[in-house]
JSON list of C-alpha atoms in Angstrom, two decimals:
[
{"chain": "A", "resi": 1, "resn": "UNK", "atom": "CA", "xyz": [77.01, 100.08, 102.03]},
{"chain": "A", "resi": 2, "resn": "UNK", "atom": "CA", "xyz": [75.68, 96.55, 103.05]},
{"chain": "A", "resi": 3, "resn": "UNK", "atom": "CA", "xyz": [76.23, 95.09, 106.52]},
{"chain": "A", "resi": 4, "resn": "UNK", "atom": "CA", "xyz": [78.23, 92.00, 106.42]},
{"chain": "A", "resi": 5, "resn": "UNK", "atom": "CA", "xyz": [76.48, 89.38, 107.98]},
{"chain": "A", "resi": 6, "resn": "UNK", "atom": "CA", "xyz": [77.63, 87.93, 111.36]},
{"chain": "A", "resi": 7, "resn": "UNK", "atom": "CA", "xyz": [80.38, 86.23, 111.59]},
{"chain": "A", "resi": 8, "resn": "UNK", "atom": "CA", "xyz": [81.95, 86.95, 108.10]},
{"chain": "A", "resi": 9, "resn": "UNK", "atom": "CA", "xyz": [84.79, 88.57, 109.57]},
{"chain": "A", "resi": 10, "resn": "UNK", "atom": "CA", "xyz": [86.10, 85.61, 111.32]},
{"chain": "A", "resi": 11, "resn": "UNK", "atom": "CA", "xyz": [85.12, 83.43, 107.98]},
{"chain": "A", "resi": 12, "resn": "UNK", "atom": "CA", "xyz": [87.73, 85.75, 106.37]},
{"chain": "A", "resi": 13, "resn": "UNK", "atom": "CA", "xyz": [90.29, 85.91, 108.87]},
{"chain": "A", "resi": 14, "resn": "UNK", "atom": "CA", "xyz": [90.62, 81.90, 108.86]},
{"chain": "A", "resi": 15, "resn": "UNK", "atom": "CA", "xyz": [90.61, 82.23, 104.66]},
{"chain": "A", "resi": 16, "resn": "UNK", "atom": "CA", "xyz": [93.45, 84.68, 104.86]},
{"chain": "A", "resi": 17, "resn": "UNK", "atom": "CA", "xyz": [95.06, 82.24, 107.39]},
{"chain": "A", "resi": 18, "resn": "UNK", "atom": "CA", "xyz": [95.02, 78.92, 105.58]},
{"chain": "A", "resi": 19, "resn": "UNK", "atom": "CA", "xyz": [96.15, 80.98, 102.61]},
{"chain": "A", "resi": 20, "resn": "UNK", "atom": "CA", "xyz": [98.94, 81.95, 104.59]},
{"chain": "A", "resi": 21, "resn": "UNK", "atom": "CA", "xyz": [99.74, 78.81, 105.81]},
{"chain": "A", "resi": 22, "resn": "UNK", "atom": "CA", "xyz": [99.36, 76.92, 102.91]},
{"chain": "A", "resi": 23, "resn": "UNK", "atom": "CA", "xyz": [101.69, 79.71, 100.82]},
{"chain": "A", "resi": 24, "resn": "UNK", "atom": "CA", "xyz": [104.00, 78.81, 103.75]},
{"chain": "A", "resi": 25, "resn": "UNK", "atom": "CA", "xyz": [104.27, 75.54, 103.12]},
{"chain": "A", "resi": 26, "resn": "UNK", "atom": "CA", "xyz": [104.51, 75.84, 99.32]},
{"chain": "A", "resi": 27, "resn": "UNK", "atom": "CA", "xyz": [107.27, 77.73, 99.82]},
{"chain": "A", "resi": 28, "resn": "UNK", "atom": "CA", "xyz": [109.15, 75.48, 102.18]},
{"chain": "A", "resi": 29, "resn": "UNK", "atom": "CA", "xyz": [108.36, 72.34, 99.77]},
{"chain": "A", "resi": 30, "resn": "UNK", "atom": "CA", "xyz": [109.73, 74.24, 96.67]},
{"chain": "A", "resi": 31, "resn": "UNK", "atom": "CA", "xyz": [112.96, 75.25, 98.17]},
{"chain": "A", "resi": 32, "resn": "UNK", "atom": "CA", "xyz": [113.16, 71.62, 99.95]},
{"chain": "A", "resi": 33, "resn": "UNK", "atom": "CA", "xyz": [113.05, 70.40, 96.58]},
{"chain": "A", "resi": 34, "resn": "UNK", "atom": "CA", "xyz": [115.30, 72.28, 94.83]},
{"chain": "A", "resi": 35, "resn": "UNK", "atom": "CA", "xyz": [117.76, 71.38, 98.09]},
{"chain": "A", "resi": 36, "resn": "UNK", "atom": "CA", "xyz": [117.16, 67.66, 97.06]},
{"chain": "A", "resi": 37, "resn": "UNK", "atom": "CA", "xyz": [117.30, 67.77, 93.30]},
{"chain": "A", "resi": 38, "resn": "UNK", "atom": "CA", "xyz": [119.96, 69.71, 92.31]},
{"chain": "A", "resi": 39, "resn": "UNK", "atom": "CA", "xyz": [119.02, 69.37, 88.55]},
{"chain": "A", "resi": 40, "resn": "UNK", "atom": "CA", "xyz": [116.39, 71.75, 89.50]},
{"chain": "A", "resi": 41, "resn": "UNK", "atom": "CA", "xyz": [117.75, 75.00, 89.44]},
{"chain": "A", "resi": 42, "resn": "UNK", "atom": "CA", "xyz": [118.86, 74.57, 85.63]},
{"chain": "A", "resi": 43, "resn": "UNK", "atom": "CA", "xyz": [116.42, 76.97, 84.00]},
{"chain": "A", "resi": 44, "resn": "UNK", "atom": "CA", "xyz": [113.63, 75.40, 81.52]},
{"chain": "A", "resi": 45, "resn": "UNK", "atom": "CA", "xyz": [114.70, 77.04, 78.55]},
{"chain": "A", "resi": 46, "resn": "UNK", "atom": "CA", "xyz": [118.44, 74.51, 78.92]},
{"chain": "A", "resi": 47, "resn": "UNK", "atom": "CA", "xyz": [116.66, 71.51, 79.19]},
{"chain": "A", "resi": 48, "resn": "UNK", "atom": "CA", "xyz": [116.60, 69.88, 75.60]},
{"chain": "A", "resi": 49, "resn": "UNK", "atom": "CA", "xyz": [112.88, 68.22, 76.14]},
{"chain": "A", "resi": 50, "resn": "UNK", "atom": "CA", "xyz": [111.24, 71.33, 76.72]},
{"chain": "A", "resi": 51, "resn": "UNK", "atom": "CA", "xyz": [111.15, 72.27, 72.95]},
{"chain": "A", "resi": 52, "resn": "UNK", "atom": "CA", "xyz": [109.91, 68.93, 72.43]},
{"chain": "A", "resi": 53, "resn": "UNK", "atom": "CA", "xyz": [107.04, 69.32, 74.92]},
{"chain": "A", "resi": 54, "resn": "UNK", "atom": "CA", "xyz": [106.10, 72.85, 73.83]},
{"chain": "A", "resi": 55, "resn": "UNK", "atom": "CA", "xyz": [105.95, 71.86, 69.66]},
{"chain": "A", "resi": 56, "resn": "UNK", "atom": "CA", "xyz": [103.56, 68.55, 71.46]},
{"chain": "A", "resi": 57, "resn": "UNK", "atom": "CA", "xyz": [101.33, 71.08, 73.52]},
{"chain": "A", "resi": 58, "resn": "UNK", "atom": "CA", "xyz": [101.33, 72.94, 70.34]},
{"chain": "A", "resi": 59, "resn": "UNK", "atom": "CA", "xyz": [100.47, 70.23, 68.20]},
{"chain": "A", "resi": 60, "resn": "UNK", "atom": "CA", "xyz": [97.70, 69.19, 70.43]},
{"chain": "A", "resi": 61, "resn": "UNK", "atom": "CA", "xyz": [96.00, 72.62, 70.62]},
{"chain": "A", "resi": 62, "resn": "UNK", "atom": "CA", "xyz": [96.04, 72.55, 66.52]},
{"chain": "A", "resi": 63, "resn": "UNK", "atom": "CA", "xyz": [94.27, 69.37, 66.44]},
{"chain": "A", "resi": 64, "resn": "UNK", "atom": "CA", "xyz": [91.73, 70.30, 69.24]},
{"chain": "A", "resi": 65, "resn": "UNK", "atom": "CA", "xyz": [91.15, 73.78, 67.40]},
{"chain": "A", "resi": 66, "resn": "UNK", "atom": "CA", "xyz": [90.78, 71.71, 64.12]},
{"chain": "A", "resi": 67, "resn": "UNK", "atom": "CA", "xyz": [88.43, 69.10, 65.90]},
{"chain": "A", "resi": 68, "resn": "UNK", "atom": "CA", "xyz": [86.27, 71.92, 67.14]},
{"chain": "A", "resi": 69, "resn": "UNK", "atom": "CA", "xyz": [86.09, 73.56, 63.61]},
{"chain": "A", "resi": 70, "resn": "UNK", "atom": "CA", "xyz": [84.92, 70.15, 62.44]},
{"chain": "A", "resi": 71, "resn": "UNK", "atom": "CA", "xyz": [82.39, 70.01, 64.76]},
{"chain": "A", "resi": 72, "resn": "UNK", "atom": "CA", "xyz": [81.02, 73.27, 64.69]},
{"chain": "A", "resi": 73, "resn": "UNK", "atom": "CA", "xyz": [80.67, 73.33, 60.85]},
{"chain": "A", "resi": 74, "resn": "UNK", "atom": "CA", "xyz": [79.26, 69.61, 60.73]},
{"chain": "A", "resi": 75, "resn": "UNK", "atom": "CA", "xyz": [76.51, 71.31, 63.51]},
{"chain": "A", "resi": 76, "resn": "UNK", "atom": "CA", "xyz": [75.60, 73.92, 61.02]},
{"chain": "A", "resi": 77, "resn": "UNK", "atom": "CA", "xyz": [76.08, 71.95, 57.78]},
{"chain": "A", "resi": 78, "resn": "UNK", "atom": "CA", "xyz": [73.10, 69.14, 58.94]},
{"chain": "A", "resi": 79, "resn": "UNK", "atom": "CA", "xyz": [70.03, 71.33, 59.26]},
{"chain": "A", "resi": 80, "resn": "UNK", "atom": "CA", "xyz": [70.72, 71.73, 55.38]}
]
């Protein structure tokens, strides 16, 4: 098993503590949030735009999957 250099320990005790402290604070925005908005406890799947946004996403990934197709066959087709 390697060593771990000097000093690594502390490195990862300050990661796992801004991790901690920024989870913290995610936390306490999110719920401040919902305590402000109170629109935003309805669940996704009752608001009437997200079908609209999912068939756009879905749309968009098409045409980017298409656009992608285009180019990789016009790559292979010009060395012809």
């Amino acid at each position: 098993m390697a060593n771990n250099p000097p000093g690594q320990g502390f490195q990862n005790k300050t990661r796992v503590a801004i991790l901690a402290e920024l989870d913290k604070e995610k936390r306490r925005l999110m719920q401040s949030q919902s305590l402000n908005s109170p629109g935003a406890n309805i669940p996704l799947s009752s608001r009437p735009s997200l079908k609209e946004a999912r068939d756009s996403a879905e749309q968009q990934h098409i045409a980017a999957q298409q656009m992608a197709a285009l180019q990789h066959a016009h790559v292979h087709s010009s060395g012809f």
